[in-house]
Amino acid sequence: MPDPDIRARILAAVDTAFDEQLAFTAELISEPSLRADEADAQDLLYRAMESRGLEMDRWEIDSEELRNHVGYGPSTVSYENCVNVVGTYKPRTTAGRSLILNGHVDVVPTGPEDTWSRSPWHAEMKDGWLYGRGAGDMKAGLVANLFALDAVRAAGLAPTAEIIVQSVVEEECTGNGSLAALLRGYTADAVLIPEPEENMLVRANVGVLWFKVRVAGEPTHPREMSAGFNAIDSAYTVMSSLRKLEEKWNEQRSSHRYFEDLEHPINFNFGKIVGGDWPSSVPAWCEIDVRVAIYPGTTADEAWQELQDCLDSTGLPVTATKTGFYSEGYVLEEGSDAEAVLAGAHREAFGEELRSFTTPGYLDGRVFTLYGDTPTLVYGPVSEAIHGFDERVDIESVRRITKAIALFIAEWCGVEEDTAP
Amino acid sequence: MPDPDIRARILAAVDTAFDEQLAFTAELISEPSLRADEADAQDLLYRAMESRGLEMDRWEIDSEELRNHVGYGPSTVSYENCVNVVGTYKPRTTAGRSLILNGHVDVVPTGPEDTWSRSPWHAEMKDGWLYGRGAGDMKAGLVANLFALDAVRAAGLAPTAEIIVQSVVEEECTGNGSLAALLRGYTADAVLIPEPEENMLVRANVGVLWFKVRVAGEPTHPREMSAGFNAIDSAYTVMSSLRKLEEKWNEQRSSHRYFEDLEHPINFNFGKIVGGDWPSSVPAWCEIDVRVAIYPGTTADEAWQELQDCLDSTGLPVTATKTGFYSEGYVLEEGSDAEAVLAGAHREAFGEELRSFTTPGYLDGRVFTLYGDTPTLVYGPVSEAIHGFDERVDIESVRRITKAIALFIAEWCGVEEDTAP
């Protein structure tokens, strides 16, 4: 850890700029950066990074190389407007270890907006929470990266290693944004991603697959219903079969390190359903969008085969199409220097020990871990109702996480007194 | 029955014009008269009736009186383009009994068109069948009404009672088209509707209700799925409850005249389902379009109350909205003159006795029976796959049904030699 004086200067700098940090987070939340509609939010971040003197880069993420990568998630949307933004801090002196500060700008849909207590795009602060779609997942963290670096520099210090600040797209659906950043050549000695993780460090993380199941039926008039074949009823049979596979996979948890103690680590989600055309026709088709989780060490191909076998076993006219995530899970191996440095920074910021845990949701951490061989610290603030109504992030937690990231930068990258004019 | 000479002339006239009848039916099938898009098909029928010298009427069906009628089915579409067409034959001499020849021009959606062997709007004739959406249900019948009247007149005969030829909309969703025709003042001594009924007469018929069930959920990230409340899973709970009510109603069939011997007269159809927004969000909502059948003698209000109780019993946050049919069933009482005349005409045309049966699908017959107190003969050709793929009608059956209708006209309305220039 940097010496107490430097630590104090950095922590004070976070506090000084914290109102500005919250205001900028609120501004970013007010940009509804839903999938393939992140351009305005990315522009805002581009300008914010550029005004800080970072070396700027932005590019449409699509590429032949991306589409051929084993970790690529098949996209169902055009990538014409899907742009990553990266700003690089170039040190005057290179002495420490380089760092990627990563975050995603895309947010999930709001669901029925009238079920929210306020507009999902109105970032109200109330009772210690900052509200809004993306508040926790993960605009607070994305902005914390930027303000943590600010704080180090506002404290009169200059990091002595390259720091790459990334705002990526596609984290909520394919993971192709971070993968594209890796393939563009951005690497470092460690990666930090302040996803909403309850002030904890992610030790292990599932892989995720998305696919669409289509069941065909045989429509008839309801008066002769038994002659027909109701695709909505069949969809339910398919879901029941998949639920059985889910239970089988959950029963295997004891043989998966870091998952033994979780009650139900593998969740299948039936997130969307559409079927049939007319109340008085026996429905001819039904489609379900499914999200499944898999253990680290299981490849997406292996899981896909097992899912196909499960669907085949129903005996129904059913097809499955990949529609997004097609990713392995990952484990952050214990004992890395990066984790030790984060543990120290966390202790300073929170006054307690850093805890790690296993989380059953997709994280871009797998990109840097599996394909970049880089220790990746997914670590971020307390949130509630991410992907739900009235999503919110704990403001005091954001402050402390920002402090921990700033201290991590100072220790990991090293700092020198900034004597620039 | 008319004397043998007249019968022979009428039957010969049907045969003479039959190719033209099929060609016109094919032309009508090629107009995709889906709900609220019947205008072109109605224009075609208007011109066809007008050219036959009928006294023409057409009107948008919406009215205050309609919407306040107990048999009105709440519509989810605007009636701006929903037009009924009626042509009335005015007799020179009035001696016999008046007649409404009713049919509906609207057809149900096709479902996925690539599952059809040919375009649903291409009315191919093959192996004795005429194909196309609406071929059986009920453009063949609608055109048969017109050509049956033609045949009587082509035989040199003039019916001696008013004959009202109706082409109505909304039969497949609300029944408001025929109801609007009744409310406009069209009444007669009998009604004949050549729906596809396997060359048989409908003795009893269910009522039908349409409604949309919406289940609310509590969305979360799948990583904390047990905290959320999956609206798609809940929708299946609702469907299971409704299936139990369906079974209860089917068990009551022995106490409903004409339904005792049917295996499963009451069918609930889950025709359409839509829910959720995103594969990785636990879905917050799900909507199911439901069609239920009820016995004659049960009012729609009584059934609605039982359905509400059933939904309430799930304990789920569920609401139901009426979206179409809200109709009672009906029985054609035995012993009417109209039925006796049809039995004779059928015997002539088919060489066998007329059989009657109970059908578990909605029919506009209820409008004239319940609210017009008029014997209503729903009687029409053999078909397959109505509401399904490759819908088709048996061509020879259409020929004989047309003959039976023509003979019915001659006997019911009476005829005189047409001495007009």
XYZ file of N, CA and C in Angstrom, chain B residues 49 54-55 86-91 97-102 145-146 148-150 152-153 158-166 186-188 190 192 405-406 408-410 412-415:
135
model
N -73.752 -9.427 -55.937
C -75.185 -9.372 -55.579
C -75.900 -8.308 -56.400
N -80.220 -7.658 -56.854
C -80.689 -7.610 -55.458
C -80.688 -6.147 -54.982
N -81.531 -5.878 -53.997
C -81.598 -4.529 -53.417
C -80.475 -4.419 -52.382
N -75.427 -6.766 -47.553
C -76.693 -7.508 -47.650
C -77.371 -7.172 -48.981
N -77.803 -8.197 -49.670
C -78.591 -8.003 -50.893
C -79.931 -8.700 -50.736
N -81.009 -8.007 -51.018
C -82.335 -8.575 -50.798
C -83.053 -8.830 -52.126
N -83.507 -10.035 -52.281
C -84.375 -10.393 -53.415
C -85.794 -10.029 -53.040
N -86.395 -9.187 -53.853
C -87.778 -8.776 -53.586
C -88.701 -9.514 -54.550
N -89.623 -10.305 -54.027
C -90.484 -11.104 -54.907
C -91.553 -10.231 -55.592
N -92.597 -18.319 -47.539
C -91.987 -17.862 -46.295
C -90.623 -17.225 -46.601
N -90.324 -16.158 -45.891
C -89.082 -15.419 -46.167
C -87.874 -16.164 -45.579
N -86.709 -15.787 -46.092
C -85.500 -16.559 -45.767
C -84.279 -15.645 -45.724
N -83.441 -15.867 -44.725
C -82.104 -15.242 -44.694
C -81.083 -16.307 -45.067
N -80.283 -16.007 -46.099
C -79.136 -16.861 -46.440
C -77.898 -16.140 -45.929
N -77.362 -16.653 -44.840
C -76.263 -15.942 -44.157
C -74.936 -16.664 -44.344
N -74.737 -19.950 -51.308
C -76.002 -19.208 -51.109
C -76.394 -18.465 -52.382
N -75.413 -17.753 -52.926
C -75.660 -16.918 -54.098
C -76.021 -17.766 -55.320
N -77.123 -20.848 -55.350
C -78.365 -21.603 -55.157
C -79.553 -20.741 -55.602
N -79.539 -19.475 -55.196
C -80.594 -18.555 -55.638
C -80.542 -18.381 -57.159
N -79.285 -18.232 -57.690
C -79.122 -18.166 -59.153
C -79.812 -19.345 -59.847
N -82.218 -21.335 -58.969
C -83.688 -21.276 -58.991
C -84.146 -20.356 -60.113
N -83.495 -19.226 -60.192
C -83.915 -18.236 -61.200
C -83.522 -18.692 -62.615
N -89.342 -17.912 -60.177
C -89.223 -16.728 -59.328
C -89.706 -17.083 -57.927
N -88.809 -17.004 -56.918
C -89.262 -17.264 -55.540
C -90.347 -16.273 -55.151
N -91.264 -16.756 -54.321
C -92.405 -15.914 -53.955
C -92.327 -15.475 -52.492
N -91.109 -15.199 -52.040
C -90.929 -14.606 -50.704
C -89.601 -13.860 -50.715
N -89.454 -12.962 -49.772
C -88.223 -12.184 -49.671
C -87.065 -13.102 -49.276
N -85.938 -12.912 -49.961
C -84.729 -13.669 -49.620
C -83.600 -12.669 -49.378
N -83.056 -12.729 -48.167
C -82.036 -11.762 -47.755
C -80.685 -12.476 -47.742
N -79.807 -12.065 -48.653
C -78.481 -12.693 -48.722
C -77.503 -11.833 -47.937
N -76.893 -12.426 -46.913
C -76.018 -11.648 -46.021
C -74.574 -12.132 -46.101
N -83.071 -6.867 -40.198
C -83.249 -7.990 -41.115
C -83.774 -9.196 -40.352
N -85.003 -9.573 -40.641
C -85.589 -10.773 -40.034
C -86.287 -11.559 -41.132
N -86.509 -12.824 -40.853
C -87.175 -13.685 -41.843
C -87.790 -14.864 -41.107
N -86.977 -18.010 -41.615
C -85.929 -19.005 -41.326
C -84.591 -18.427 -41.754
N -80.624 -19.775 -43.009
C -79.771 -20.899 -43.391
C -78.324 -20.404 -43.488
N -79.645 -26.350 -51.002
C -80.093 -24.984 -50.669
C -81.092 -24.493 -51.718
N -80.761 -24.766 -52.983
C -81.657 -24.311 -54.054
C -83.047 -24.952 -53.912
N -84.298 -26.070 -51.168
C -84.883 -25.499 -49.946
C -85.562 -24.175 -50.259
N -84.862 -23.326 -51.028
C -85.434 -22.028 -51.412
C -86.780 -22.240 -52.114
N -86.753 -23.155 -53.089
C -87.959 -23.361 -53.901
C -89.137 -23.810 -53.039
N -89.374 -23.641 -49.504
C -89.651 -22.746 -48.364
C -90.289 -21.438 -48.821
N -89.731 -20.862 -49.844
C -90.210 -19.556 -50.310
C -91.347 -19.703 -51.317
N -91.399 -20.901 -51.906
C -92.337 -21.093 -53.013
C -91.764 -20.479 -54.287
N -92.222 -20.988 -55.423
C -91.756 -20.420 -56.696
C -92.939 -20.290 -57.648
